[in-house]
mmCIF file of C-alpha atoms and ligand atoms in Angstrom:
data_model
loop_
_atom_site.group_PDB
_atom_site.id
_atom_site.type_symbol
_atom_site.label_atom_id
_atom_site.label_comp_id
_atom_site.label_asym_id
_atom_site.label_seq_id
_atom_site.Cartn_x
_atom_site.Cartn_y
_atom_site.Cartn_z
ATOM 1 C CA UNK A 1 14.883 -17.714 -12.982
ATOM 2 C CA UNK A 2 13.181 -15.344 -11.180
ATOM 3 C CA UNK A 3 11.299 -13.080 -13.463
ATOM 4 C CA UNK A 4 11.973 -9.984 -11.613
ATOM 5 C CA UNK A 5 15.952 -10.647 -11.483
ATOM 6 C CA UNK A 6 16.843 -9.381 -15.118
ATOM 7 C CA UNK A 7 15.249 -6.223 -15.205
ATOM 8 C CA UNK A 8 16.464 -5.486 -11.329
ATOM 9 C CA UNK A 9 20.218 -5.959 -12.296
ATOM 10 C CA UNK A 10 19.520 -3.876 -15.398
ATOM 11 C CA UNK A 11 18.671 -0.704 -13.360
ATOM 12 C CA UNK A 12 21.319 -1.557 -11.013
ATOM 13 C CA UNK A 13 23.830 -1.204 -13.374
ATOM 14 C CA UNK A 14 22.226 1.558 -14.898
ATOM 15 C CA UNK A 15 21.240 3.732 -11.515
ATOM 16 C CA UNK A 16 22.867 7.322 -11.447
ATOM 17 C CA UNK A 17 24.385 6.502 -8.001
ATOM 18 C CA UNK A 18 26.561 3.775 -10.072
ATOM 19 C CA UNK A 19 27.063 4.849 -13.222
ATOM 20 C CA UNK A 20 29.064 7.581 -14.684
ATOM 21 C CA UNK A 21 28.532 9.332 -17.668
ATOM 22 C CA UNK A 22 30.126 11.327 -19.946
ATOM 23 C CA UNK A 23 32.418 13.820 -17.560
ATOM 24 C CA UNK A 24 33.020 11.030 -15.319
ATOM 25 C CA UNK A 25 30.080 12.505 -12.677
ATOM 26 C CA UNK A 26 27.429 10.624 -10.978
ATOM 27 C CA UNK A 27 24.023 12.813 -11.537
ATOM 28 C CA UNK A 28 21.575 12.616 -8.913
ATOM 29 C CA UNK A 29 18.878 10.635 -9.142
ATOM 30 C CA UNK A 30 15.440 11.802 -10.661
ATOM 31 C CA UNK A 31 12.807 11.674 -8.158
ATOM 32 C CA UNK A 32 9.175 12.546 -9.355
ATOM 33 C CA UNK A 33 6.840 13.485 -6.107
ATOM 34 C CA UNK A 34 3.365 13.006 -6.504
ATOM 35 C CA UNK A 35 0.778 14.848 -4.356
ATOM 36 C CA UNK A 36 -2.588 13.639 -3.325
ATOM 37 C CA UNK A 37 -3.204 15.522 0.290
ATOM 38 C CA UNK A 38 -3.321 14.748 4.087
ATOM 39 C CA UNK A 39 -2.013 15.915 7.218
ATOM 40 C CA UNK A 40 1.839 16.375 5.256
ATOM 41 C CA UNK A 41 -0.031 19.261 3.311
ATOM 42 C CA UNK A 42 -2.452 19.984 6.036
ATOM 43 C CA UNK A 43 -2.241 23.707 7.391
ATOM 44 C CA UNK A 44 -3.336 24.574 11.198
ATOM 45 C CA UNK A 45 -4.472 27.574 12.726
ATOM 46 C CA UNK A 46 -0.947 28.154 15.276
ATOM 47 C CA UNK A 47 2.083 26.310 15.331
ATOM 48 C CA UNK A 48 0.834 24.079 18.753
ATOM 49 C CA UNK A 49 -2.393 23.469 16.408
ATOM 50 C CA UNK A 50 -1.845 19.271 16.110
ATOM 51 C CA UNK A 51 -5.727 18.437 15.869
ATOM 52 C CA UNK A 52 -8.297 20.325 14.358
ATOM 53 C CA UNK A 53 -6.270 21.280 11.870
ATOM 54 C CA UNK A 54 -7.217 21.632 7.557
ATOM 55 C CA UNK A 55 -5.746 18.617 5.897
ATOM 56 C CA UNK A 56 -4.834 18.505 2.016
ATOM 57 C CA UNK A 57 -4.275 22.241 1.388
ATOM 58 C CA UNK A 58 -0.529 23.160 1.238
ATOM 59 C CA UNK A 59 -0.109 22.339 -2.760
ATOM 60 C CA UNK A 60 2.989 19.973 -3.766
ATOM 61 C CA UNK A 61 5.988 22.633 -4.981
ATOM 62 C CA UNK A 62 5.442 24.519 -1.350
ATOM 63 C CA UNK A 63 5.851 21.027 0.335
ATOM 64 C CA UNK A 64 9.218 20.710 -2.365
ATOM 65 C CA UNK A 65 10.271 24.098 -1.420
ATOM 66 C CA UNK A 66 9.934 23.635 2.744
ATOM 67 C CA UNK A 67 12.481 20.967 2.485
ATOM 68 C CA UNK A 68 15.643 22.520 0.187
ATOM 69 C CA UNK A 69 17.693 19.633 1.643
ATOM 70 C CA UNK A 70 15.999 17.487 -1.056
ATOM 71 C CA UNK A 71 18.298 19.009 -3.999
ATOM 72 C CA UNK A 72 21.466 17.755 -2.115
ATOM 73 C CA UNK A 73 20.100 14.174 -2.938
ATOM 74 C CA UNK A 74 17.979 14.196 -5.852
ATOM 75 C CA UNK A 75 16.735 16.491 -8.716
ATOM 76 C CA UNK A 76 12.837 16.782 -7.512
ATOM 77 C CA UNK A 77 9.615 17.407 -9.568
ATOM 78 C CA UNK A 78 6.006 17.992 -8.094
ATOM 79 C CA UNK A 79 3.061 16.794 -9.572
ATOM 80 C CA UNK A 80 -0.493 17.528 -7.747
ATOM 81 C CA UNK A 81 -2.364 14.599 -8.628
ATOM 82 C CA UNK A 82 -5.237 14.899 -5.892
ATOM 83 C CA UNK A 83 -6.143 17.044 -2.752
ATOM 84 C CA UNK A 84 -7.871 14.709 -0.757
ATOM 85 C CA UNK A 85 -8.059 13.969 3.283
ATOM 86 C CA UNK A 86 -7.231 10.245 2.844
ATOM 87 C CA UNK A 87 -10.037 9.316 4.166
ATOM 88 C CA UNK A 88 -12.016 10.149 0.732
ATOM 89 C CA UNK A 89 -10.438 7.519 -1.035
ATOM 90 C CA UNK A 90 -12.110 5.527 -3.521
ATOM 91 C CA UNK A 91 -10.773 3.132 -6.314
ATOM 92 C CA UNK A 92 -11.144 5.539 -9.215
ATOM 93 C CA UNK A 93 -8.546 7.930 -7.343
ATOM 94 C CA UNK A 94 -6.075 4.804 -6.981
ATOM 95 C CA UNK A 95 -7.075 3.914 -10.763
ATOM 96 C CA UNK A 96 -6.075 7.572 -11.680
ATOM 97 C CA UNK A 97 -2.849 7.166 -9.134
ATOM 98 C CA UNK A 98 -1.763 3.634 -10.561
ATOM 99 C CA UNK A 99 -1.871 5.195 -14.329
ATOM 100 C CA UNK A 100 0.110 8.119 -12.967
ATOM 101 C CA UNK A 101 2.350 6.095 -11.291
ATOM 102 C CA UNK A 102 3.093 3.515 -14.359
ATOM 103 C CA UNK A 103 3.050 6.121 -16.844
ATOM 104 C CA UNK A 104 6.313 8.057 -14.946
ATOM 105 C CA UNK A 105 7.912 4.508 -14.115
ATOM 106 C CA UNK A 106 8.097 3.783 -17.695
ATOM 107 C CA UNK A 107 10.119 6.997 -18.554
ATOM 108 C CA UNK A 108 13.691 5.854 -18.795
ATOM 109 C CA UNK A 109 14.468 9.822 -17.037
ATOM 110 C CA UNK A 110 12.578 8.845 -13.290
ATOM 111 C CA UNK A 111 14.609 6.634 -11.233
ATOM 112 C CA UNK A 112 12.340 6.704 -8.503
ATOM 113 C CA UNK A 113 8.587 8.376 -7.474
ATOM 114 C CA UNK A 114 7.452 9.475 -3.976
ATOM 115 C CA UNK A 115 3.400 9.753 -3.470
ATOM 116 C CA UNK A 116 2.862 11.758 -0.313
ATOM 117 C CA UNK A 117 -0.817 10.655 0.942
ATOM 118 C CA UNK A 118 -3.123 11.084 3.972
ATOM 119 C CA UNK A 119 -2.071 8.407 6.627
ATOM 120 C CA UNK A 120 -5.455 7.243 7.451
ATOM 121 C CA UNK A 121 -5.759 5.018 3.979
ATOM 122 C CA UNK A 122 -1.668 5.162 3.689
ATOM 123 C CA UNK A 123 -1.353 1.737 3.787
ATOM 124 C CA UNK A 124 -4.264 0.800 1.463
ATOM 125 C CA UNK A 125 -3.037 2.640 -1.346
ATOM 126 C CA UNK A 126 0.664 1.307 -0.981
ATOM 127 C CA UNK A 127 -0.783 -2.539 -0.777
ATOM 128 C CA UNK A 128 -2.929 -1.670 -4.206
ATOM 129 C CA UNK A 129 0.642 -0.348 -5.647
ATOM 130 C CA UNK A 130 2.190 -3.004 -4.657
ATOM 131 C CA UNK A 131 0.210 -5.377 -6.689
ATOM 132 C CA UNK A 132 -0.324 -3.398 -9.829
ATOM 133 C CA UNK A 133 2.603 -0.784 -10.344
ATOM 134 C CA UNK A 134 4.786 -2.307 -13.045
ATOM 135 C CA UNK A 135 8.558 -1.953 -12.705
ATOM 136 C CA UNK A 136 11.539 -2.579 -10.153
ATOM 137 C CA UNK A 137 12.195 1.160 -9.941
ATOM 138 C CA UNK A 138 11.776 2.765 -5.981
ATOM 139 C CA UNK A 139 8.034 3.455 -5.096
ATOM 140 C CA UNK A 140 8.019 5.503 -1.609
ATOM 141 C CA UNK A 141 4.894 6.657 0.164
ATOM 142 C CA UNK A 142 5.160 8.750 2.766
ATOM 143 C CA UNK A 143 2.741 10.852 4.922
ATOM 144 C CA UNK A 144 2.586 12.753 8.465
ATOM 145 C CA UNK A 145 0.887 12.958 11.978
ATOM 146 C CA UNK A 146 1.442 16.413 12.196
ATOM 147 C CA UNK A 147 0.650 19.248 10.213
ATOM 148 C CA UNK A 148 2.789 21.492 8.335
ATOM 149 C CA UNK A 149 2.660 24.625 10.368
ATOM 150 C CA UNK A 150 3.430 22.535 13.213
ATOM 151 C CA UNK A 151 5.537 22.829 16.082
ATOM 152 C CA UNK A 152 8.018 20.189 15.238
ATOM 153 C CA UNK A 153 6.697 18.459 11.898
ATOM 154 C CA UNK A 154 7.299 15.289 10.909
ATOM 155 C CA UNK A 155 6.578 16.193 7.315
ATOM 156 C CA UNK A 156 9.590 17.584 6.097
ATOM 157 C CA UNK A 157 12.037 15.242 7.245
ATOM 158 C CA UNK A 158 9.540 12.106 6.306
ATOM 159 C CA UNK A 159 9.794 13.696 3.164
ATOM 160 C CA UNK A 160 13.449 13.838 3.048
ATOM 161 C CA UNK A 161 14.028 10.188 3.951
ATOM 162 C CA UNK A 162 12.060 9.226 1.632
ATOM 163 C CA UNK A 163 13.066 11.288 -1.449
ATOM 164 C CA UNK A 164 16.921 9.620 -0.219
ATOM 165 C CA UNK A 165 15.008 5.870 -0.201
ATOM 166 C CA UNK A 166 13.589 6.707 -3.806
ATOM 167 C CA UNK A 167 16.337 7.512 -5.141
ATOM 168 C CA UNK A 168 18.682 4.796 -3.523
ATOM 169 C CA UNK A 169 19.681 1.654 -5.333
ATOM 170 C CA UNK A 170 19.355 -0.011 -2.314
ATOM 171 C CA UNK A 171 15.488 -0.031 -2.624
ATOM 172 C CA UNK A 172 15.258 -1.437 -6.268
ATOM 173 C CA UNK A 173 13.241 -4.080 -6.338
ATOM 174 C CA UNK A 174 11.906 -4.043 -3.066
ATOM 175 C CA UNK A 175 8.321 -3.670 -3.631
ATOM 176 C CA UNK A 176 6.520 -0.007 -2.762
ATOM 177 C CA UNK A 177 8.059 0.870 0.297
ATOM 178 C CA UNK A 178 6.286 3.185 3.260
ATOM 179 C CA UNK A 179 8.582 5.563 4.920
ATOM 180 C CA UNK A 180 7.692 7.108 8.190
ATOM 181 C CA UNK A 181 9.273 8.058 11.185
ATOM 182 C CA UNK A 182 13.257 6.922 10.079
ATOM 183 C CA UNK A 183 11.591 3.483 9.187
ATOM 184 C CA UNK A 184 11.468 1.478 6.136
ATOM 185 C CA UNK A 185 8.224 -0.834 6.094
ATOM 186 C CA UNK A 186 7.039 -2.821 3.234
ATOM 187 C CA UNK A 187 3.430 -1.884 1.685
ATOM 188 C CA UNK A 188 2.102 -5.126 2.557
ATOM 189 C CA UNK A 189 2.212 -5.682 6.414
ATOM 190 C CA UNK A 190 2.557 -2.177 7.432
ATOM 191 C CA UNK A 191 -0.477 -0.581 9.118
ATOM 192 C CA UNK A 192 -0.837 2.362 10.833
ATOM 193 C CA UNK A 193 -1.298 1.259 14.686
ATOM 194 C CA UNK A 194 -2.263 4.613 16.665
ATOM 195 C CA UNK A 195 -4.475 7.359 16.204
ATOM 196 C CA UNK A 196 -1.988 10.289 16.630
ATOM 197 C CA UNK A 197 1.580 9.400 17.621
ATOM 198 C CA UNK A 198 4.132 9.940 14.980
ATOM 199 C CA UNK A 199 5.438 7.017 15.348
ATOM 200 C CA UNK A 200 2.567 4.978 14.214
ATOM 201 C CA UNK A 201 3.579 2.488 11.571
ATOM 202 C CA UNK A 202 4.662 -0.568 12.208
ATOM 203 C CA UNK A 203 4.416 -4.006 10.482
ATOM 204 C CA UNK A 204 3.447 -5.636 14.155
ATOM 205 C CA UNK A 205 4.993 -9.317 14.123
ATOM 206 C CA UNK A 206 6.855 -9.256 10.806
ATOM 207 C CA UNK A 207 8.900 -6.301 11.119
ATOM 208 C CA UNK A 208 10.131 -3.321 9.526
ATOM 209 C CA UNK A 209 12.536 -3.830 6.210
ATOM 210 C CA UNK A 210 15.150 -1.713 7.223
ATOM 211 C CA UNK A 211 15.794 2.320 8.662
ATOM 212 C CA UNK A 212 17.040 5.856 7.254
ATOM 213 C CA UNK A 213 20.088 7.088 9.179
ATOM 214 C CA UNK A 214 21.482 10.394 8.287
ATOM 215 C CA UNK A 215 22.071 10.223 4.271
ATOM 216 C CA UNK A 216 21.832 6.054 4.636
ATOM 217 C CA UNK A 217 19.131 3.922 3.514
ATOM 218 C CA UNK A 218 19.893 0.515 5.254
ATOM 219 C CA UNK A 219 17.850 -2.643 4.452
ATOM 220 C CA UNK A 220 17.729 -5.893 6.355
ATOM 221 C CA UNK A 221 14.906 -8.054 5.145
ATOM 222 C CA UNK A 222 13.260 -8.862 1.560
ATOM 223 C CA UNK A 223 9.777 -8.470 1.263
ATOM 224 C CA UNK A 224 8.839 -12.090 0.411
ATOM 225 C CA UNK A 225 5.885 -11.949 -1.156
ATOM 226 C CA UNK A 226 5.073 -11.451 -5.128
ATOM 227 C CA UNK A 227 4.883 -7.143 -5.867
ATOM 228 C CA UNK A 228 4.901 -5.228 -8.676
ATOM 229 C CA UNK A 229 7.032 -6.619 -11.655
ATOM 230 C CA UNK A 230 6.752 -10.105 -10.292
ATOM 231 C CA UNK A 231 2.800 -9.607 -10.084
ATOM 232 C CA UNK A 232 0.275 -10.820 -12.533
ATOM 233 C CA UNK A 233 -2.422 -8.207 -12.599
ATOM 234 C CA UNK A 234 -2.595 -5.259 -14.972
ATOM 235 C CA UNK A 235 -5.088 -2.784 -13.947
ATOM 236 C CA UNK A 236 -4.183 -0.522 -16.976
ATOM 237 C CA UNK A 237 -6.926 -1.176 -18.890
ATOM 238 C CA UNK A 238 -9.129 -0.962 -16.068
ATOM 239 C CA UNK A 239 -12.166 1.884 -15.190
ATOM 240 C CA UNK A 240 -13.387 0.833 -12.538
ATOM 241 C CA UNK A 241 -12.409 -1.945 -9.708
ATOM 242 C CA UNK A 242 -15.437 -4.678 -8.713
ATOM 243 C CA UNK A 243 -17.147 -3.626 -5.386
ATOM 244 C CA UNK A 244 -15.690 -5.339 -2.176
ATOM 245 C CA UNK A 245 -16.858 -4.415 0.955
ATOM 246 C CA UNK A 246 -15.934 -5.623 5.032
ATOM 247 C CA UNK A 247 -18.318 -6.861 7.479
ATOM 248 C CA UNK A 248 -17.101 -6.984 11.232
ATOM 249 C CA UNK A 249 -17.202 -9.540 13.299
ATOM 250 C CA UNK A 250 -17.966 -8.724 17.336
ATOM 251 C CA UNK A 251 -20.102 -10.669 20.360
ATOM 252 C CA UNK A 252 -23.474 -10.390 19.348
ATOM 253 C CA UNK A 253 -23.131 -10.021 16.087
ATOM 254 C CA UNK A 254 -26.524 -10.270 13.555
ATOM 255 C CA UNK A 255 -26.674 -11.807 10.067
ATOM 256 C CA UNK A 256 -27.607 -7.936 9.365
ATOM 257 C CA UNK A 257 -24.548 -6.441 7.663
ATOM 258 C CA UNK A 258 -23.558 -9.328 5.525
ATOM 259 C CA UNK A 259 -27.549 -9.736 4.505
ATOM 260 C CA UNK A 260 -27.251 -5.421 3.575
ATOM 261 C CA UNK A 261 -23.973 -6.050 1.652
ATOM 262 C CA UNK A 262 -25.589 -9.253 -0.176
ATOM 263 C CA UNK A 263 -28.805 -7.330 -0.865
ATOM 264 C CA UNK A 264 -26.892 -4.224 -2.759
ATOM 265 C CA UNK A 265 -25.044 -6.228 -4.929
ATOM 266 C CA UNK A 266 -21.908 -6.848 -4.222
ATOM 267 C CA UNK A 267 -18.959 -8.928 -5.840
ATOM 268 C CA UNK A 268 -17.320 -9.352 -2.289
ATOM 269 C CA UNK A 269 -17.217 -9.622 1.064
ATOM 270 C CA UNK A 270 -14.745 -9.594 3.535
ATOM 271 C CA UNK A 271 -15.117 -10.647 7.170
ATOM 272 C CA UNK A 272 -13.356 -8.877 9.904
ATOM 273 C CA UNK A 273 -14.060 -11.762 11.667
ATOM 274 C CA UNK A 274 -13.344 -12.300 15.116
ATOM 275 C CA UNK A 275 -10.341 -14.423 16.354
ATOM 276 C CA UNK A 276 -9.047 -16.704 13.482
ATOM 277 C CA UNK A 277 -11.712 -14.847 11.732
ATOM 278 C CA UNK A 278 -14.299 -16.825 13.038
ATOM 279 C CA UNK A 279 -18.220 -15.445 12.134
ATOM 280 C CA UNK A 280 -21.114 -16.511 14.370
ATOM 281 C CA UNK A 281 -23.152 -19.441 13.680
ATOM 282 C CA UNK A 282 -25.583 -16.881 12.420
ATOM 283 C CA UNK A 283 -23.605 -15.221 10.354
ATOM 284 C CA UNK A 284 -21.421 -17.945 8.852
ATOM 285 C CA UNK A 285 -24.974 -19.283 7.291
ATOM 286 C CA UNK A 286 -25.358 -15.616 6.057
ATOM 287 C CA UNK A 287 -21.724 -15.525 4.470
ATOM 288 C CA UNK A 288 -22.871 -19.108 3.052
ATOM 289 C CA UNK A 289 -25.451 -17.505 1.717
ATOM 290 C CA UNK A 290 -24.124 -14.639 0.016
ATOM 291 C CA UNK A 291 -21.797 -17.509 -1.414
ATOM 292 C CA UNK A 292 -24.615 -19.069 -2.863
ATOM 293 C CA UNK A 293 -25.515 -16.049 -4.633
ATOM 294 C CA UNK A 294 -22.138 -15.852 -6.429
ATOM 295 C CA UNK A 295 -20.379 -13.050 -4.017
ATOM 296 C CA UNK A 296 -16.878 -13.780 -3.057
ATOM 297 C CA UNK A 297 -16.113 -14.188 0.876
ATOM 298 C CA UNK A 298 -12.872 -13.700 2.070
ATOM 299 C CA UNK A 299 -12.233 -14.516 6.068
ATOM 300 C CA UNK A 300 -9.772 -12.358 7.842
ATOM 301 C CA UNK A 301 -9.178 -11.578 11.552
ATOM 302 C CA UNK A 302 -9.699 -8.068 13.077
ATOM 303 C CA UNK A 303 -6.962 -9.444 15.527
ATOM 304 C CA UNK A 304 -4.690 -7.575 12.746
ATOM 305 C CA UNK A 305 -2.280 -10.702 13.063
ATOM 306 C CA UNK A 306 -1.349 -14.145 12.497
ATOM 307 C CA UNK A 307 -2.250 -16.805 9.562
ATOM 308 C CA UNK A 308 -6.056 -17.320 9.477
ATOM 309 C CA UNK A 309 -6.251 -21.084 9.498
ATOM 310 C CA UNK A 310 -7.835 -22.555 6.618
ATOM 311 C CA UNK A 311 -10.478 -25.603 7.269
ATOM 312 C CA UNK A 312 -10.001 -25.034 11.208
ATOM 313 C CA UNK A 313 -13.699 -23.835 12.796
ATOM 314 C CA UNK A 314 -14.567 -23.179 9.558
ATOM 315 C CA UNK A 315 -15.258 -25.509 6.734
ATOM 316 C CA UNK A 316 -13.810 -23.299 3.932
ATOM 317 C CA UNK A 317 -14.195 -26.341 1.254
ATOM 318 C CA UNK A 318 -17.710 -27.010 2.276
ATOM 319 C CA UNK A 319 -18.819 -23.202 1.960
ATOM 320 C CA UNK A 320 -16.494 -22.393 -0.631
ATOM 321 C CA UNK A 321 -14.793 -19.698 1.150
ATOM 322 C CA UNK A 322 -11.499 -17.983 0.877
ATOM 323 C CA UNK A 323 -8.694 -17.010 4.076
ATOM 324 C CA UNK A 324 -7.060 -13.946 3.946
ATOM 325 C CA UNK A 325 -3.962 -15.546 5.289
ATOM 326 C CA UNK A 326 -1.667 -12.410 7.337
ATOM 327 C CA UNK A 327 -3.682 -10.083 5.167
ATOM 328 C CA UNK A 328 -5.534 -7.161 7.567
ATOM 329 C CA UNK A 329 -9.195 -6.734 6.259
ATOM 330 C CA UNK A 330 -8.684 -3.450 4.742
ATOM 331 C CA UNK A 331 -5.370 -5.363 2.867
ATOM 332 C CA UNK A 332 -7.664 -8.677 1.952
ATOM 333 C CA UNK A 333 -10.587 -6.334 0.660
ATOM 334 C CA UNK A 334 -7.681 -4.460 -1.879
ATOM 335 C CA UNK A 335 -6.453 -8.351 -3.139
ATOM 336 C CA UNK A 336 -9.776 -9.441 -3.644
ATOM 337 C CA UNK A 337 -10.635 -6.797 -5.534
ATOM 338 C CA UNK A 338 -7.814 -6.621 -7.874
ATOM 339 C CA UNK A 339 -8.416 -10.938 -8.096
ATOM 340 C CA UNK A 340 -11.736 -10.347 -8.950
ATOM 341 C CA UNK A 341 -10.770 -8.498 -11.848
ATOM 342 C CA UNK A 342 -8.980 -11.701 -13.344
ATOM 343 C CA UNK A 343 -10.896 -14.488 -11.928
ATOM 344 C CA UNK A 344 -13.902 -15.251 -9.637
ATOM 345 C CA UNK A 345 -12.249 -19.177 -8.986
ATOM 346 C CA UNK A 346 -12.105 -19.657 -5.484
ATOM 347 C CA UNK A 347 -8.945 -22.179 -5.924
ATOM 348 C CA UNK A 348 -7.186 -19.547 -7.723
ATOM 349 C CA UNK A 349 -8.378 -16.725 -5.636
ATOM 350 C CA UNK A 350 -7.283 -18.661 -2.407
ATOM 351 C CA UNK A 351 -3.810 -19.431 -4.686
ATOM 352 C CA UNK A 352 -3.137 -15.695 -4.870
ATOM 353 C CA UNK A 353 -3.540 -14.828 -1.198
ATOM 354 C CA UNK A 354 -1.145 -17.226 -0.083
ATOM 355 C CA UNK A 355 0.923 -15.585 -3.061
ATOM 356 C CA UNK A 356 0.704 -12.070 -2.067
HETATM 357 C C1 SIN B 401 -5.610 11.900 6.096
HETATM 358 O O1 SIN B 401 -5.453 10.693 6.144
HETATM 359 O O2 SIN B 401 -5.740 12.520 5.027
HETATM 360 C C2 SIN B 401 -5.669 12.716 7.341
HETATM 361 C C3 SIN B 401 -4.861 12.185 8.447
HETATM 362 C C4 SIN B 401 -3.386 12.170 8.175
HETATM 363 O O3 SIN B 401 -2.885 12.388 7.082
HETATM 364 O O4 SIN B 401 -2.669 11.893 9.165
#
């Protein structure tokens, strides 16, 4: 049986939207929002101000109290865990955001938690939830391209949609979920696709899980791959997160980067590489070489998608190498991380990216 299935049903039956209590009244779900910064709480100077604008300084209850529509379809608390441009990310705020994050889902009062975040990493931090947060309960991230003294925001309502998904039964169980521009995508193959149009999320190829229309959440697909309670790693105990960094692949490319990344130390590396991730000649030996040396290497494609073929102009038995499968580089470099913190087995390692 499916590990995951028990404890799904469980908070099915038991989700306010279900069940009634005593009077005979459905309450409305608790929804916990946690803050870290961005362009949602970003602040410009006019209302037509849509660059150059401050991001991560509106603080979380004036975000809560710009949208009143929220109490219609969920009792709301803010929490200001960060105040960051996204951009600033490191693993000891996703560490400190995980903790958070487990801590609240573990409190038989929150049915659901929405993290509003920068959209430049957005998709980072929802792929490292989605392998360590620990239950089947809703976990929504959600962000904007425009500020919130904007002509037209896409804050508030991004907000609203997905307060409504967190808070649905409909996404129990479905992995942490992205919400953006009416859309539903799952954390693992969405990426944010263009530099300044709202509508800039997509999970190119593989598609979006379902939409928000009006006060309905409507989902189409499964995410297929293993997430939180069916997942196997347990950062809880963790400080701090091995160091994994990505070399890029391009015409002309040097053994330089990978030689800079072996020489400080690093556990891994992941290369952007071109194509079906393919390195140079030149730097393949230098990836070999940082092999040699005990560092990790993970091949994935800047091409952003597709399966990168193992064995094919690559010998990954001979060198001992790892493919990132559909994983994005930025994705890969967040699974080989959290891997490395169980294993450094490049059978297993390769095991868990065609797992996740
Ligand atoms: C950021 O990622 O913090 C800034 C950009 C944005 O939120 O759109």
């Amino acid at each position: 049986m499916n590990i995951g299935f028990v404890p799904i049903l469980f908070l099915l039956l038991c989700h306010p939207l279900l069940r009634a209590d005593d009077t005979s009244e459905k309450r409305l779900p608790n929804v916990v929002i946690l803050a870290t910064g961005g362009t949602i709480a970003g602040s410009g100077a006019t209302s037509t101000t849509t660059v150059g604008y401050k991001p991560a300084t509106v603080p979380v209850q004036a975000l809560i109290d710009a949208v009143p529509e929220l109490k219609k379809v969920a009792t709301v608390q803010g929490e200001q865990v960060f105040q960051i441009a996204s951009q600033n990310m490191t693993n000891e705020y996703w560490l400190k955001l995980a903790k958070r994050v487990n801590e609240l889902l573990q409190q038989p009062d929150v049915d659901g938690i929405v993290i509003t975040h920068g959209t430049d990493t957005l998709e980072e931090t929802a792929y490292f939830l989605n392998l360590v947060a620990k239950s089947a309960k809703p976990v929504v991230i959600v962000g904007a391209m425009r500020p919130s003294t904007a002509l037209s925001a896409d804050g508030p309502i991004n907000l609203y949609n997905a307060v409504l998904v967190a808070g649905s039964k409909e996404a129990v169980g479905r992995g942490v979920l992205v919400c953006m521009n009416d859309q539903i995508n799952s954390a693992r193959d969405v990426t944010k696709t263009n530099t300044s149009t709202a509508d800039t999320f997509k999970s190119p190829e593989l598609g979006v899980l379902g939409y928000i229309q009006g006060d309905r959440v409507a989902f189409y697909r499964l995410p297929a791959r293993r997430h939180t309670l069916n997942s196997e790693f347990d950062i809880s105990g963790a400080d701090k997160l091995p160091n994994v960094e990505i070399a890029y692949g391009f015409a002309n490319v040097s053994r330089t980067t990978v030689d800079a990344l072996a020489a400080a130390g690093v556990d891994g590396i992941v290369y952007a590489g071109v194509g079906d991730g393919n390195p140079s000649e030149v730097t393949e030996q230098a990836l070999a070489d940082a092999r040699a040396k005990g560092i990790l290497i993970v091949r994935s494609a800047r091409v952003g998608n597709g399966i990168v073929a193992r064995n094919s102009e690559v010998n990954d038995d001979k060198r001992d190498f790892v493919v990132s499968d559909t994983l994005n580089p930025q994705k890969a470099r967040i699974l080989l991380m959290i891997a490395l913190t169980k294993t450094k087995d490049t059978k297993e390692i390769q095991r868990m990216f065609y797992e996740y």
